[in-house]
mmCIF file of C-alpha atoms in Angstrom:
data_model
loop_
_atom_site.group_PDB
_atom_site.id
_atom_site.type_symbol
_atom_site.label_atom_id
_atom_site.label_comp_id
_atom_site.label_asym_id
_atom_site.label_seq_id
_atom_site.Cartn_x
_atom_site.Cartn_y
_atom_site.Cartn_z
ATOM 1 C CA MET A 932 16.049 22.382 -0.764
ATOM 2 C CA SER A 933 13.030 24.631 -0.223
ATOM 3 C CA THR A 934 11.788 25.676 3.212
ATOM 4 C CA GLN A 935 8.742 23.447 2.820
ATOM 5 C CA GLU A 936 10.927 20.456 1.946
ATOM 6 C CA ARG A 937 13.159 21.098 4.972
ATOM 7 C CA VAL A 938 10.099 21.273 7.228
ATOM 8 C CA THR A 939 8.680 18.060 5.751
ATOM 9 C CA ASP A 940 11.958 16.217 6.213
ATOM 10 C CA ALA A 941 12.296 17.498 9.785
ATOM 11 C CA LEU A 942 8.756 16.374 10.688
ATOM 12 C CA TYR A 943 9.332 12.852 9.396
ATOM 13 C CA GLY A 944 12.671 12.748 11.192
ATOM 14 C CA LEU A 945 10.927 13.812 14.405
ATOM 15 C CA GLY A 946 8.373 11.048 13.916
ATOM 16 C CA TRP A 947 10.963 8.300 13.568
ATOM 17 C CA SER A 948 13.097 9.622 16.421
ATOM 18 C CA THR A 949 10.365 10.548 18.911
ATOM 19 C CA VAL A 950 7.158 8.602 18.227
ATOM 20 C CA LYS A 951 8.956 5.251 18.329
ATOM 21 C CA LYS A 952 9.938 5.994 21.952
ATOM 22 C CA LEU A 953 6.355 6.617 23.103
ATOM 23 C CA PRO A 954 4.386 3.933 24.954
ATOM 24 C CA GLU A 955 2.008 2.291 22.510
ATOM 25 C CA PRO A 956 -1.247 3.595 24.092
ATOM 26 C CA VAL A 957 0.165 7.146 23.967
ATOM 27 C CA ALA A 958 1.111 6.760 20.290
ATOM 28 C CA VAL A 959 -2.374 5.430 19.499
ATOM 29 C CA ARG A 960 -4.045 8.421 21.183
ATOM 30 C CA LEU A 961 -1.660 10.846 19.474
ATOM 31 C CA GLY A 962 -2.431 9.355 16.066
ATOM 32 C CA ARG A 963 -6.169 9.622 16.633
ATOM 33 C CA THR A 964 -5.865 13.228 17.811
ATOM 34 C CA ILE A 965 -3.848 14.236 14.734
ATOM 35 C CA ALA A 966 -6.251 12.366 12.449
ATOM 36 C CA ASP A 967 -9.316 14.075 13.891
ATOM 37 C CA ALA A 968 -7.694 17.496 13.657
ATOM 38 C CA ALA A 969 -6.738 16.917 10.005
ATOM 39 C CA TRP A 970 -10.236 15.636 9.230
ATOM 40 C CA LYS A 971 -11.869 18.705 10.752
ATOM 41 C CA ARG A 972 -9.689 21.021 8.617
ATOM 42 C CA ARG A 973 -10.977 19.274 5.459
ATOM 43 C CA GLY A 974 -7.855 19.932 3.421
ATOM 44 C CA LYS A 975 -7.334 18.677 -0.124
ATOM 45 C CA GLY A 976 -6.230 15.218 1.002
ATOM 46 C CA VAL A 977 -9.341 14.664 3.129
ATOM 47 C CA GLN A 978 -11.597 15.942 0.359
ATOM 48 C CA ARG A 979 -9.944 13.632 -2.167
ATOM 49 C CA LEU A 980 -10.221 10.683 0.234
ATOM 50 C CA GLU A 981 -13.943 11.369 0.616
ATOM 51 C CA SER A 982 -14.355 11.716 -3.150
ATOM 52 C CA ASN A 983 -12.638 8.363 -3.675
ATOM 53 C CA TYR A 984 -14.844 6.728 -1.047
ATOM 54 C CA ALA A 985 -17.888 8.053 -2.917
ATOM 55 C CA ARG A 986 -16.938 5.739 -5.814
ATOM 56 C CA VAL A 987 -16.266 2.784 -3.536
ATOM 57 C CA VAL A 988 -19.569 3.228 -1.663
ATOM 58 C CA PRO A 989 -21.760 4.885 -4.322
ATOM 59 C CA ASP A 990 -24.972 4.784 -2.293
ATOM 60 C CA ALA A 991 -23.411 6.449 0.766
ATOM 61 C CA SER A 992 -25.109 9.543 2.127
ATOM 62 C CA PRO A 993 -23.043 12.693 2.800
ATOM 63 C CA GLN A 994 -23.137 11.800 6.491
ATOM 64 C CA ARG A 995 -21.868 8.286 5.778
ATOM 65 C CA LEU A 996 -19.068 9.652 3.574
ATOM 66 C CA ALA A 997 -18.032 12.044 6.343
ATOM 67 C CA GLU A 998 -17.959 9.144 8.817
ATOM 68 C CA LEU A 999 -15.902 7.099 6.361
ATOM 69 C CA SER A 1000 -13.377 9.872 5.761
ATOM 70 C CA ARG A 1001 -12.963 10.374 9.504
ATOM 71 C CA ALA A 1002 -12.397 6.648 9.996
ATOM 72 C CA GLY A 1003 -10.093 6.713 6.968
ATOM 73 C CA MET A 1004 -7.914 9.435 8.470
ATOM 74 C CA ARG A 1005 -7.738 7.533 11.760
ATOM 75 C CA SER A 1006 -6.661 4.419 9.850
ATOM 76 C CA TYR A 1007 -4.101 6.455 7.902
ATOM 77 C CA LEU A 1008 -2.591 7.877 11.090
ATOM 78 C CA ARG A 1009 -2.573 4.424 12.646
ATOM 79 C CA TYR A 1010 -0.421 3.400 9.675
ATOM 80 C CA TRP A 1011 1.974 6.296 10.332
ATOM 81 C CA MET A 1012 2.174 5.741 14.101
ATOM 82 C CA GLU A 1013 2.905 2.047 13.529
ATOM 83 C CA SER A 1014 5.465 2.856 10.855
ATOM 84 C CA PHE A 1015 7.293 5.323 13.062
ATOM 85 C CA ARG A 1016 7.370 2.694 15.825
ATOM 86 C CA LEU A 1017 8.136 -0.403 13.725
ATOM 87 C CA PRO A 1018 11.941 -0.022 13.950
ATOM 88 C CA ALA A 1019 11.626 -0.309 17.737
ATOM 89 C CA TRP A 1020 9.264 -3.294 17.733
ATOM 90 C CA SER A 1021 10.639 -6.628 18.915
ATOM 91 C CA ALA A 1022 10.555 -9.606 16.581
ATOM 92 C CA GLU A 1023 7.759 -11.048 18.709
ATOM 93 C CA ARG A 1024 5.707 -7.850 18.415
ATOM 94 C CA VAL A 1025 6.075 -7.949 14.621
ATOM 95 C CA ARG A 1026 5.121 -11.633 14.456
ATOM 96 C CA THR A 1027 2.010 -11.142 16.598
ATOM 97 C CA GLY A 1028 1.066 -7.822 14.995
ATOM 98 C CA PHE A 1029 -0.151 -9.362 11.732
ATOM 99 C CA ASP A 1030 -2.541 -12.259 11.162
ATOM 100 C CA PRO A 1031 -2.832 -13.124 7.451
ATOM 101 C CA LYS A 1032 -5.085 -15.785 5.916
ATOM 102 C CA ASP A 1033 -4.115 -18.189 3.133
ATOM 103 C CA VAL A 1034 -0.364 -17.611 3.431
ATOM 104 C CA HIS A 1035 0.035 -21.082 1.924
ATOM 105 C CA TYR A 1036 -0.246 -19.524 -1.535
ATOM 106 C CA LEU A 1037 2.931 -17.582 -0.764
ATOM 107 C CA THR A 1038 4.894 -20.292 1.038
ATOM 108 C CA GLU A 1039 4.050 -22.944 -1.563
ATOM 109 C CA GLY A 1040 5.017 -20.571 -4.370
ATOM 110 C CA LEU A 1041 8.364 -19.841 -2.750
ATOM 111 C CA ALA A 1042 8.947 -23.545 -2.071
ATOM 112 C CA ALA A 1043 8.405 -24.253 -5.771
ATOM 113 C CA GLY A 1044 11.410 -22.010 -6.458
ATOM 114 C CA LYS A 1045 9.878 -20.034 -9.285
ATOM 115 C CA GLY A 1046 9.606 -16.649 -7.592
ATOM 116 C CA VAL A 1047 6.568 -14.799 -6.261
ATOM 117 C CA VAL A 1048 5.214 -11.292 -6.896
ATOM 118 C CA LEU A 1049 2.957 -9.951 -4.129
ATOM 119 C CA ALA A 1050 0.808 -7.022 -5.324
ATOM 120 C CA LEU A 1051 -0.999 -4.843 -2.774
ATOM 121 C CA PRO A 1052 -3.200 -1.748 -2.787
ATOM 122 C CA HIS A 1053 -2.726 1.106 -0.300
ATOM 123 C CA LEU A 1054 -4.642 -0.769 2.411
ATOM 124 C CA ALA A 1055 -3.748 -0.626 6.125
ATOM 125 C CA ASN A 1056 0.016 -1.041 6.753
ATOM 126 C CA TRP A 1057 1.970 -2.705 3.952
ATOM 127 C CA ASP A 1058 5.249 -2.000 5.781
ATOM 128 C CA LEU A 1059 4.081 -4.107 8.740
ATOM 129 C CA ALA A 1060 3.096 -6.906 6.351
ATOM 130 C CA GLY A 1061 6.580 -6.706 4.849
ATOM 131 C CA ALA A 1062 8.242 -6.777 8.263
ATOM 132 C CA TRP A 1063 6.164 -9.852 9.119
ATOM 133 C CA VAL A 1064 7.375 -11.622 5.967
ATOM 134 C CA THR A 1065 11.036 -10.953 6.798
ATOM 135 C CA THR A 1066 10.557 -11.814 10.499
ATOM 136 C CA GLU A 1067 8.032 -14.672 10.630
ATOM 137 C CA LEU A 1068 8.776 -16.283 7.263
ATOM 138 C CA LYS A 1069 12.448 -15.268 7.362
ATOM 139 C CA THR A 1070 12.153 -14.369 3.687
ATOM 140 C CA PRO A 1071 13.869 -11.246 2.344
ATOM 141 C CA PHE A 1072 12.240 -9.455 -0.560
ATOM 142 C CA THR A 1073 12.716 -6.613 -3.005
ATOM 143 C CA THR A 1074 10.407 -3.646 -3.417
ATOM 144 C CA VAL A 1075 10.310 -0.287 -5.183
ATOM 145 C CA ALA A 1076 9.974 3.149 -3.569
ATOM 146 C CA GLU A 1077 8.665 6.310 -5.171
ATOM 147 C CA ARG A 1078 11.241 9.067 -5.448
ATOM 148 C CA LEU A 1079 10.316 11.713 -2.884
ATOM 149 C CA LYS A 1080 11.249 15.342 -2.437
ATOM 150 C CA PRO A 1081 13.441 16.254 -0.711
ATOM 151 C CA GLU A 1082 16.015 13.570 -1.462
ATOM 152 C CA THR A 1083 16.798 13.327 2.252
ATOM 153 C CA LEU A 1084 13.202 12.213 2.884
ATOM 154 C CA TYR A 1085 13.524 9.492 0.255
ATOM 155 C CA ASP A 1086 16.757 8.398 1.948
ATOM 156 C CA ARG A 1087 14.920 8.189 5.288
ATOM 157 C CA PHE A 1088 12.272 5.907 3.776
ATOM 158 C CA VAL A 1089 14.867 3.687 2.148
ATOM 159 C CA ALA A 1090 16.833 3.386 5.393
ATOM 160 C CA TYR A 1091 13.624 2.653 7.321
ATOM 161 C CA ARG A 1092 12.512 -0.111 4.960
ATOM 162 C CA GLU A 1093 16.001 -1.588 4.638
ATOM 163 C CA GLY A 1094 16.073 -1.686 8.443
ATOM 164 C CA LEU A 1095 12.971 -3.915 8.278
ATOM 165 C CA GLY A 1096 14.794 -6.351 5.992
ATOM 166 C CA MET A 1097 13.690 -5.122 2.559
ATOM 167 C CA GLU A 1098 15.796 -4.419 -0.524
ATOM 168 C CA VAL A 1099 14.539 -1.070 -1.870
ATOM 169 C CA LEU A 1100 14.962 0.100 -5.467
ATOM 170 C CA PRO A 1101 14.114 3.597 -6.731
ATOM 171 C CA HIS A 1102 11.009 3.766 -8.928
ATOM 172 C CA SER A 1103 12.692 6.085 -11.420
ATOM 173 C CA GLY A 1104 15.772 5.283 -13.403
ATOM 174 C CA GLY A 1105 14.550 2.384 -15.510
ATOM 175 C CA SER A 1106 16.781 -0.311 -14.003
ATOM 176 C CA ALA A 1107 14.315 -1.453 -11.329
ATOM 177 C CA PHE A 1108 12.396 -3.824 -13.633
ATOM 178 C CA GLY A 1109 15.520 -5.708 -14.664
ATOM 179 C CA THR A 1110 16.651 -6.125 -11.060
ATOM 180 C CA LEU A 1111 13.192 -7.331 -9.999
ATOM 181 C CA ALA A 1112 13.165 -9.850 -12.849
ATOM 182 C CA ARG A 1113 16.559 -11.191 -11.785
ATOM 183 C CA ARG A 1114 15.397 -11.618 -8.189
ATOM 184 C CA LEU A 1115 12.337 -13.556 -9.386
ATOM 185 C CA ARG A 1116 14.327 -15.789 -11.730
ATOM 186 C CA ASP A 1117 16.479 -16.658 -8.733
ATOM 187 C CA GLY A 1118 13.319 -17.807 -6.911
ATOM 188 C CA GLY A 1119 13.011 -14.666 -4.819
ATOM 189 C CA LEU A 1120 10.133 -12.554 -3.590
ATOM 190 C CA VAL A 1121 9.050 -9.154 -4.919
ATOM 191 C CA CYS A 1122 6.416 -6.982 -3.207
ATOM 192 C CA LEU A 1123 4.798 -4.056 -5.037
ATOM 193 C CA VAL A 1124 2.115 -1.555 -4.070
ATOM 194 C CA ALA A 1125 0.146 -1.617 -7.302
ATOM 195 C CA ASP A 1126 -3.145 0.290 -7.192
ATOM 196 C CA ARG A 1127 -1.849 3.649 -8.465
ATOM 197 C CA ASP A 1128 0.141 4.148 -11.637
ATOM 198 C CA LEU A 1129 3.210 6.375 -11.289
ATOM 199 C CA SER A 1130 4.242 6.177 -14.929
ATOM 200 C CA ALA A 1131 2.807 7.052 -18.320
ATOM 201 C CA SER A 1132 2.429 3.378 -19.230
ATOM 202 C CA GLY A 1133 -0.341 2.299 -16.893
ATOM 203 C CA VAL A 1134 -2.967 -0.264 -17.863
ATOM 204 C CA GLU A 1135 -6.581 0.901 -18.001
ATOM 205 C CA VAL A 1136 -8.884 -1.186 -15.810
ATOM 206 C CA LYS A 1137 -12.466 -1.015 -14.640
ATOM 207 C CA PHE A 1138 -12.362 -0.181 -10.949
ATOM 208 C CA PHE A 1139 -15.623 0.281 -9.080
ATOM 209 C CA GLY A 1140 -17.362 0.837 -12.410
ATOM 210 C CA GLU A 1141 -15.049 3.506 -13.815
ATOM 211 C CA THR A 1142 -11.753 3.580 -15.673
ATOM 212 C CA ALA A 1143 -8.526 3.815 -13.674
ATOM 213 C CA ARG A 1144 -4.900 3.141 -14.543
ATOM 214 C CA MET A 1145 -2.788 0.646 -12.651
ATOM 215 C CA PRO A 1146 0.862 -0.316 -13.168
ATOM 216 C CA ALA A 1147 1.717 -3.018 -15.686
ATOM 217 C CA GLY A 1148 4.793 -4.148 -13.740
ATOM 218 C CA PRO A 1149 3.337 -7.020 -11.678
ATOM 219 C CA ALA A 1150 1.712 -8.683 -14.698
ATOM 220 C CA LEU A 1151 4.763 -8.167 -16.927
ATOM 221 C CA LEU A 1152 7.113 -9.585 -14.293
ATOM 222 C CA ALA A 1153 4.956 -12.688 -13.905
ATOM 223 C CA GLN A 1154 4.855 -13.201 -17.687
ATOM 224 C CA GLN A 1155 8.562 -12.681 -18.273
ATOM 225 C CA THR A 1156 9.885 -14.715 -15.340
ATOM 226 C CA GLY A 1157 7.235 -17.378 -14.722
ATOM 227 C CA ALA A 1158 6.778 -16.070 -11.168
ATOM 228 C CA LEU A 1159 3.515 -16.537 -9.277
ATOM 229 C CA LEU A 1160 1.418 -13.344 -9.067
ATOM 230 C CA LEU A 1161 -0.546 -13.062 -5.813
ATOM 231 C CA PRO A 1162 -2.848 -10.180 -4.838
ATOM 232 C CA VAL A 1163 -2.839 -9.299 -1.126
ATOM 233 C CA THR A 1164 -5.366 -7.210 0.810
ATOM 234 C CA LEU A 1165 -4.979 -5.893 4.359
ATOM 235 C CA TRP A 1166 -7.295 -4.394 6.945
ATOM 236 C CA TYR A 1167 -7.558 -3.281 10.550
ATOM 237 C CA ASP A 1168 -10.161 -4.278 13.112
ATOM 238 C CA ASP A 1169 -10.652 -3.026 16.672
ATOM 239 C CA SER A 1170 -7.636 -4.969 17.940
ATOM 240 C CA PRO A 1171 -3.924 -4.037 17.796
ATOM 241 C CA VAL A 1172 -3.472 -6.845 15.234
ATOM 242 C CA MET A 1173 -3.644 -6.142 11.497
ATOM 243 C CA ARG A 1174 -5.451 -8.715 9.361
ATOM 244 C CA GLY A 1175 -4.736 -9.772 5.811
ATOM 245 C CA ARG A 1176 -5.471 -12.210 3.042
ATOM 246 C CA VAL A 1177 -3.359 -13.686 0.254
ATOM 247 C CA HIS A 1178 -5.669 -14.168 -2.738
ATOM 248 C CA PRO A 1179 -5.421 -17.056 -5.230
ATOM 249 C CA PRO A 1180 -2.840 -16.665 -8.014
ATOM 250 C CA VAL A 1181 -3.543 -14.493 -11.049
ATOM 251 C CA GLU A 1182 -2.888 -16.839 -13.961
ATOM 252 C CA VAL A 1183 -1.139 -15.843 -17.189
ATOM 253 C CA PRO A 1184 -3.662 -16.249 -20.048
ATOM 254 C CA GLU A 1185 -2.774 -19.028 -22.485
ATOM 255 C CA THR A 1186 -3.502 -16.926 -25.568
ATOM 256 C CA GLY A 1187 -3.153 -13.317 -26.629
ATOM 257 C CA THR A 1188 -0.407 -10.778 -27.154
ATOM 258 C CA ARG A 1189 1.744 -9.538 -24.292
ATOM 259 C CA VAL A 1190 -0.364 -6.381 -24.125
ATOM 260 C CA GLU A 1191 -3.600 -8.388 -24.042
ATOM 261 C CA LYS A 1192 -2.294 -10.731 -21.355
ATOM 262 C CA THR A 1193 -1.101 -7.776 -19.275
ATOM 263 C CA SER A 1194 -4.518 -6.143 -19.550
ATOM 264 C CA VAL A 1195 -6.354 -9.297 -18.414
ATOM 265 C CA MET A 1196 -3.982 -9.901 -15.495
ATOM 266 C CA THR A 1197 -4.017 -6.279 -14.308
ATOM 267 C CA GLN A 1198 -7.827 -6.311 -14.384
ATOM 268 C CA ALA A 1199 -7.759 -9.453 -12.229
ATOM 269 C CA LEU A 1200 -5.512 -7.622 -9.742
ATOM 270 C CA ALA A 1201 -7.883 -4.635 -9.750
ATOM 271 C CA ASP A 1202 -10.835 -6.950 -9.062
ATOM 272 C CA ALA A 1203 -9.039 -8.543 -6.098
ATOM 273 C CA PHE A 1204 -8.090 -5.104 -4.751
ATOM 274 C CA ALA A 1205 -11.694 -3.928 -5.144
ATOM 275 C CA THR A 1206 -12.925 -6.889 -3.104
ATOM 276 C CA GLY A 1207 -10.684 -5.971 -0.176
ATOM 277 C CA ILE A 1208 -11.334 -2.234 -0.460
ATOM 278 C CA ALA A 1209 -15.124 -2.692 -0.614
ATOM 279 C CA GLU A 1210 -15.003 -4.773 2.577
ATOM 280 C CA HIS A 1211 -12.806 -2.252 4.435
ATOM 281 C CA PRO A 1212 -13.020 1.104 2.618
ATOM 282 C CA GLU A 1213 -11.847 3.113 5.627
ATOM 283 C CA ASP A 1214 -8.475 1.310 5.480
ATOM 284 C CA TRP A 1215 -7.793 2.363 1.877
ATOM 285 C CA HIS A 1216 -5.403 5.304 2.191
ATOM 286 C CA MET A 1217 -5.884 6.864 -1.239
ATOM 287 C CA LEU A 1218 -5.570 10.611 -0.715
ATOM 288 C CA GLN A 1219 -4.606 11.202 -4.358
ATOM 289 C CA ARG A 1220 -6.430 11.230 -7.683
ATOM 290 C CA LEU A 1221 -6.797 7.746 -9.115
ATOM 291 C CA TRP A 1222 -9.595 7.519 -11.687
ATOM 292 C CA VAL A 1223 -9.002 8.728 -15.242
ATOM 293 C CA ALA A 1224 -11.965 11.111 -15.004
ATOM 294 C CA ASP A 1225 -10.212 12.855 -12.082
ATOM 295 C CA LEU A 1226 -6.791 12.876 -13.727
ATOM 296 C CA ASP A 1227 -8.280 14.265 -16.955
ATOM 297 C CA PRO A 1228 -11.408 16.248 -16.062
ATOM 298 C CA GLY A 1229 -12.248 16.504 -19.750
ATOM 299 C CA LYS A 1230 -12.763 12.756 -19.930
ATOM 300 C CA GLY A 1231 -16.013 11.841 -18.262
ATOM 301 C CA PRO A 1232 -16.871 8.550 -16.531
ATOM 302 C CA SER A 1233 -16.472 5.521 -18.785
#
């Protein structure tokens, strides 16, 4: 393990051990202070966040983009402060910390016994939404986590999410898809963050007018298992309560090849994500490259 990896692991460990013990108002102020300091340094992550917002809000002035990136960093640190504190939250605090609309799409899908795939972008706090599902709906679910370096950091994330009632599978290794399919065929719930492709097999979609790649997994799982595919978007307001919406089901097209059906369904997911992101851009925590033109500078905007 490199020195940088040891430092990273130690910082996350400090967060989970120390921040969760802070009174909530203190944690909120700490998160805002860290966010503002990071924003002022204008590192690569902040610059990428601002560049991504420029596509989401194409008519924004430089001043507006700067305001958005500052708000975006504050939202991002709110996510981290909440995540560090979630293991110490009471069941009541989890239940009252999230207020989603149109949950009937989810509960009716589960009641039908055919399995449900929830697909989310990197909006607000998806871990809190997951904790709410296991606490309020008393429904366990399976998700996938990106392999992180160092391995000890990945283990921390797995332990954290398992502590919230989630079954966590590693993204790499190839066996995750089969396990997810089995859970769905048994009528279970699968939740996937699905706005950024981590493989070489992503589906090209139009996203805010340009080409991006998003994972094929949610659409393929729905096709192969008959599970319901539901997009979900999340956002913060000025209260301590996170808001959310379960969107109507993405239907499997009646005609076309598997590849064609996957393309249509993934585009429908991208459109639902774009709706939520456009309404609350500052809560989209995308500090990485996403669009094809950014991943391959030689390929201009489509």
